[in-house]
Amino acid sequence: MVLPQSVSNAEKPWTEQEVARLGEYAELNIPPCVIGIKLGRPEIAVQQKATEAGITLQPAHRPPYGG
């Protein structure tokens, strides 16, 4: 069974490169759901890893991409 791209890495441990990309996406104010698609992870996993890594994700009600 092939997993959708948005969760293709769901069961795999996070790599240092993925955590770095998570931080970069967060700085660009990209919403967690979009970050999840880009990293192949569920949105909840993105939120949990951001919290563990001390990365602040913008609140969902703020306009994305610095707008």
mmCIF file of N, CA and C in Angstrom:
data_model
loop_
_atom_site.group_PDB
_atom_site.id
_atom_site.type_symbol
_atom_site.label_atom_id
_atom_site.label_comp_id
_atom_site.label_asym_id
_atom_site.label_seq_id
_atom_site.Cartn_x
_atom_site.Cartn_y
_atom_site.Cartn_z
ATOM 1 N N MET A 1 0.838 -1.180 0.000
ATOM 2 C CA MET A 1 0.000 0.000 0.000
ATOM 3 C C MET A 1 0.891 1.254 0.000
ATOM 4 N N VAL A 2 0.599 2.170 -0.876
ATOM 5 C CA VAL A 2 1.355 3.408 -0.977
ATOM 6 C C VAL A 2 0.631 4.486 -0.176
ATOM 7 N N LEU A 3 1.367 5.140 0.723
ATOM 8 C CA LEU A 3 0.777 6.204 1.527
ATOM 9 C C LEU A 3 0.737 7.500 0.733
ATOM 10 N N PRO A 4 -0.272 8.335 0.983
ATOM 11 C CA PRO A 4 -0.288 9.640 0.331
ATOM 12 C C PRO A 4 0.963 10.431 0.715
ATOM 13 N N GLN A 5 1.371 11.357 -0.144
ATOM 14 C CA GLN A 5 2.577 12.144 0.114
ATOM 15 C C GLN A 5 2.523 12.823 1.464
ATOM 16 N N SER A 6 1.333 13.271 1.880
ATOM 17 C CA SER A 6 1.224 14.039 3.113
ATOM 18 C C SER A 6 1.541 13.231 4.363
ATOM 19 N N VAL A 7 1.568 11.911 4.266
ATOM 20 C CA VAL A 7 1.900 11.103 5.437
ATOM 21 C C VAL A 7 2.926 10.021 5.116
ATOM 22 N N SER A 8 3.645 10.166 4.020
ATOM 23 C CA SER A 8 4.578 9.128 3.608
ATOM 24 C C SER A 8 5.713 8.912 4.600
ATOM 25 N N ASN A 9 6.028 9.917 5.422
ATOM 26 C CA ASN A 9 7.094 9.791 6.415
ATOM 27 C C ASN A 9 6.557 9.664 7.837
ATOM 28 N N ALA A 10 5.281 9.420 7.977
ATOM 29 C CA ALA A 10 4.626 9.453 9.286
ATOM 30 C C ALA A 10 5.267 8.535 10.316
ATOM 31 N N GLU A 11 5.711 7.381 9.912
ATOM 32 C CA GLU A 11 6.252 6.411 10.859
ATOM 33 C C GLU A 11 7.768 6.503 11.015
ATOM 34 N N LYS A 12 8.403 7.325 10.202
ATOM 35 C CA LYS A 12 9.863 7.423 10.235
ATOM 36 C C LYS A 12 10.314 8.457 11.264
ATOM 37 N N PRO A 13 11.476 8.250 11.881
ATOM 38 C CA PRO A 13 12.015 9.270 12.784
ATOM 39 C C PRO A 13 12.354 10.538 12.003
ATOM 40 N N TRP A 14 12.276 11.665 12.692
ATOM 41 C CA TRP A 14 12.624 12.947 12.077
ATOM 42 C C TRP A 14 14.133 13.029 11.905
ATOM 43 N N THR A 15 14.575 13.540 10.758
ATOM 44 C CA THR A 15 15.997 13.767 10.536
ATOM 45 C C THR A 15 16.333 15.211 10.915
ATOM 46 N N GLU A 16 17.609 15.482 11.105
ATOM 47 C CA GLU A 16 18.044 16.850 11.403
ATOM 48 C C GLU A 16 17.667 17.794 10.266
ATOM 49 N N GLN A 17 17.774 17.301 9.045
ATOM 50 C CA GLN A 17 17.435 18.126 7.881
ATOM 51 C C GLN A 17 15.945 18.481 7.886
ATOM 52 N N GLU A 18 15.085 17.528 8.236
ATOM 53 C CA GLU A 18 13.649 17.814 8.292
ATOM 54 C C GLU A 18 13.320 18.841 9.372
ATOM 55 N N VAL A 19 13.971 18.728 10.524
ATOM 56 C CA VAL A 19 13.735 19.690 11.607
ATOM 57 C C VAL A 19 14.204 21.078 11.176
ATOM 58 N N ALA A 20 15.322 21.141 10.465
ATOM 59 C CA ALA A 20 15.814 22.426 9.959
ATOM 60 C C ALA A 20 14.828 23.019 8.956
ATOM 61 N N ARG A 21 14.302 22.185 8.069
ATOM 62 C CA ARG A 21 13.313 22.665 7.100
ATOM 63 C C ARG A 21 12.041 23.114 7.805
ATOM 64 N N LEU A 22 11.648 22.405 8.853
ATOM 65 C CA LEU A 22 10.487 22.804 9.645
ATOM 66 C C LEU A 22 10.685 24.213 10.190
ATOM 67 N N GLY A 23 11.869 24.478 10.720
ATOM 68 C CA GLY A 23 12.177 25.808 11.228
ATOM 69 C C GLY A 23 12.145 26.868 10.136
ATOM 70 N N GLU A 24 12.670 26.533 8.971
ATOM 71 C CA GLU A 24 12.660 27.477 7.850
ATOM 72 C C GLU A 24 11.235 27.792 7.415
ATOM 73 N N TYR A 25 10.415 26.753 7.309
ATOM 74 C CA TYR A 25 9.017 26.957 6.909
ATOM 75 C C TYR A 25 8.270 27.780 7.956
ATOM 76 N N ALA A 26 8.557 27.535 9.220
ATOM 77 C CA ALA A 26 7.899 28.285 10.293
ATOM 78 C C ALA A 26 8.278 29.764 10.209
ATOM 79 N N GLU A 27 9.537 30.056 9.912
ATOM 80 C CA GLU A 27 9.971 31.450 9.780
ATOM 81 C C GLU A 27 9.263 32.153 8.624
ATOM 82 N N LEU A 28 8.895 31.383 7.605
ATOM 83 C CA LEU A 28 8.178 31.937 6.456
ATOM 84 C C LEU A 28 6.669 32.017 6.710
ATOM 85 N N ASN A 29 6.240 31.635 7.915
ATOM 86 C CA ASN A 29 4.832 31.674 8.308
ATOM 87 C C ASN A 29 3.978 30.743 7.448
ATOM 88 N N ILE A 30 4.547 29.622 7.028
ATOM 89 C CA ILE A 30 3.790 28.639 6.268
ATOM 90 C C ILE A 30 2.943 27.847 7.260
ATOM 91 N N PRO A 31 1.654 27.665 6.979
ATOM 92 C CA PRO A 31 0.766 26.957 7.911
ATOM 93 C C PRO A 31 1.214 25.508 8.157
ATOM 94 N N PRO A 32 0.973 25.004 9.370
ATOM 95 C CA PRO A 32 1.373 23.633 9.698
ATOM 96 C C PRO A 32 0.839 22.583 8.730
ATOM 97 N N CYS A 33 -0.368 22.769 8.214
ATOM 98 C CA CYS A 33 -0.918 21.775 7.286
ATOM 99 C C CYS A 33 -0.105 21.721 5.989
ATOM 100 N N VAL A 34 0.379 22.870 5.526
ATOM 101 C CA VAL A 34 1.191 22.915 4.310
ATOM 102 C C VAL A 34 2.590 22.357 4.596
ATOM 103 N N ILE A 35 3.124 22.678 5.770
ATOM 104 C CA ILE A 35 4.421 22.115 6.163
ATOM 105 C C ILE A 35 4.331 20.594 6.172
ATOM 106 N N GLY A 36 3.236 20.071 6.696
ATOM 107 C CA GLY A 36 3.039 18.621 6.724
ATOM 108 C C GLY A 36 3.078 18.007 5.335
ATOM 109 N N ILE A 37 2.442 18.664 4.385
ATOM 110 C CA ILE A 37 2.442 18.159 3.013
ATOM 111 C C ILE A 37 3.860 18.185 2.455
ATOM 112 N N LYS A 38 4.575 19.286 2.685
ATOM 113 C CA LYS A 38 5.935 19.415 2.158
ATOM 114 C C LYS A 38 6.891 18.381 2.762
ATOM 115 N N LEU A 39 6.678 18.047 4.038
ATOM 116 C CA LEU A 39 7.577 17.103 4.719
ATOM 117 C C LEU A 39 7.056 15.664 4.719
ATOM 118 N N GLY A 40 5.850 15.469 4.202
ATOM 119 C CA GLY A 40 5.279 14.121 4.182
ATOM 120 C C GLY A 40 4.889 13.635 5.561
ATOM 121 N N ARG A 41 4.393 14.563 6.390
ATOM 122 C CA ARG A 41 4.032 14.243 7.774
ATOM 123 C C ARG A 41 2.634 14.770 8.075
ATOM 124 N N PRO A 42 1.911 14.100 8.976
ATOM 125 C CA PRO A 42 0.607 14.623 9.385
ATOM 126 C C PRO A 42 0.775 15.962 10.107
ATOM 127 N N GLU A 43 -0.221 16.816 10.004
ATOM 128 C CA GLU A 43 -0.153 18.138 10.635
ATOM 129 C C GLU A 43 0.122 18.033 12.129
ATOM 130 N N ILE A 44 -0.498 17.085 12.804
ATOM 131 C CA ILE A 44 -0.294 16.948 14.255
ATOM 132 C C ILE A 44 1.160 16.601 14.564
ATOM 133 N N ALA A 45 1.791 15.802 13.704
ATOM 134 C CA ALA A 45 3.204 15.457 13.908
ATOM 135 C C ALA A 45 4.084 16.693 13.737
ATOM 136 N N VAL A 46 3.724 17.547 12.789
ATOM 137 C CA VAL A 46 4.467 18.801 12.576
ATOM 138 C C VAL A 46 4.356 19.673 13.827
ATOM 139 N N GLN A 47 3.153 19.792 14.360
ATOM 140 C CA GLN A 47 2.942 20.606 15.554
ATOM 141 C C GLN A 47 3.704 20.050 16.753
ATOM 142 N N GLN A 48 3.674 18.736 16.919
ATOM 143 C CA GLN A 48 4.374 18.116 18.048
ATOM 144 C C GLN A 48 5.881 18.300 17.934
ATOM 145 N N LYS A 49 6.441 18.090 16.745
ATOM 146 C CA LYS A 49 7.882 18.226 16.570
ATOM 147 C C LYS A 49 8.306 19.683 16.756
ATOM 148 N N ALA A 50 7.502 20.624 16.276
ATOM 149 C CA ALA A 50 7.813 22.038 16.468
ATOM 150 C C ALA A 50 7.878 22.361 17.957
ATOM 151 N N THR A 51 6.947 21.853 18.725
ATOM 152 C CA THR A 51 6.942 22.086 20.164
ATOM 153 C C THR A 51 8.186 21.482 20.803
ATOM 154 N N GLU A 52 8.518 20.243 20.449
ATOM 155 C CA GLU A 52 9.701 19.568 20.996
ATOM 156 C C GLU A 52 10.989 20.322 20.658
ATOM 157 N N ALA A 53 11.038 20.885 19.440
ATOM 158 C CA ALA A 53 12.253 21.549 18.973
ATOM 159 C C ALA A 53 12.298 23.035 19.351
ATOM 160 N N GLY A 54 11.250 23.516 20.007
ATOM 161 C CA GLY A 54 11.218 24.927 20.399
ATOM 162 C C GLY A 54 10.954 25.866 19.235
ATOM 163 N N ILE A 55 10.290 25.345 18.207
ATOM 164 C CA ILE A 55 9.965 26.139 17.020
ATOM 165 C C ILE A 55 8.534 26.654 17.169
ATOM 166 N N THR A 56 8.369 27.953 16.958
ATOM 167 C CA THR A 56 7.045 28.548 17.079
ATOM 168 C C THR A 56 6.357 28.552 15.725
ATOM 169 N N LEU A 57 5.174 27.939 15.693
ATOM 170 C CA LEU A 57 4.351 27.986 14.489
ATOM 171 C C LEU A 57 3.327 29.093 14.673
ATOM 172 N N GLN A 58 3.056 29.802 13.610
ATOM 173 C CA GLN A 58 2.108 30.905 13.682
ATOM 174 C C GLN A 58 0.703 30.365 13.945
ATOM 175 N N PRO A 59 -0.101 31.118 14.696
ATOM 176 C CA PRO A 59 -1.484 30.689 14.936
ATOM 177 C C PRO A 59 -2.241 30.535 13.623
ATOM 178 N N ALA A 60 -3.171 29.611 13.609
ATOM 179 C CA ALA A 60 -3.924 29.306 12.387
ATOM 180 C C ALA A 60 -4.725 30.492 11.870
ATOM 181 N N HIS A 61 -5.111 31.405 12.731
ATOM 182 C CA HIS A 61 -5.965 32.516 12.300
ATOM 183 C C HIS A 61 -5.197 33.660 11.651
ATOM 184 N N ARG A 62 -3.869 33.603 11.644
ATOM 185 C CA ARG A 62 -3.069 34.656 11.016
ATOM 186 C C ARG A 62 -2.892 34.353 9.545
ATOM 187 N N PRO A 63 -2.860 35.382 8.710
ATOM 188 C CA PRO A 63 -2.672 35.134 7.276
ATOM 189 C C PRO A 63 -1.298 34.544 7.003
ATOM 190 N N PRO A 64 -1.229 33.537 6.144
ATOM 191 C CA PRO A 64 0.049 32.897 5.850
ATOM 192 C C PRO A 64 0.936 33.761 4.953
ATOM 193 N N TYR A 65 2.187 33.389 4.874
ATOM 194 C CA TYR A 65 3.172 33.967 3.973
ATOM 195 C C TYR A 65 3.411 35.457 4.234
ATOM 196 N N GLY A 66 3.329 35.882 5.496
ATOM 197 C CA GLY A 66 3.658 37.256 5.853
ATOM 198 C C GLY A 66 2.650 38.290 5.391
ATOM 199 N N GLY A 67 1.435 37.842 5.027
ATOM 200 C CA GLY A 67 0.444 38.755 4.451
ATOM 201 C C GLY A 67 -0.354 39.494 5.420
#
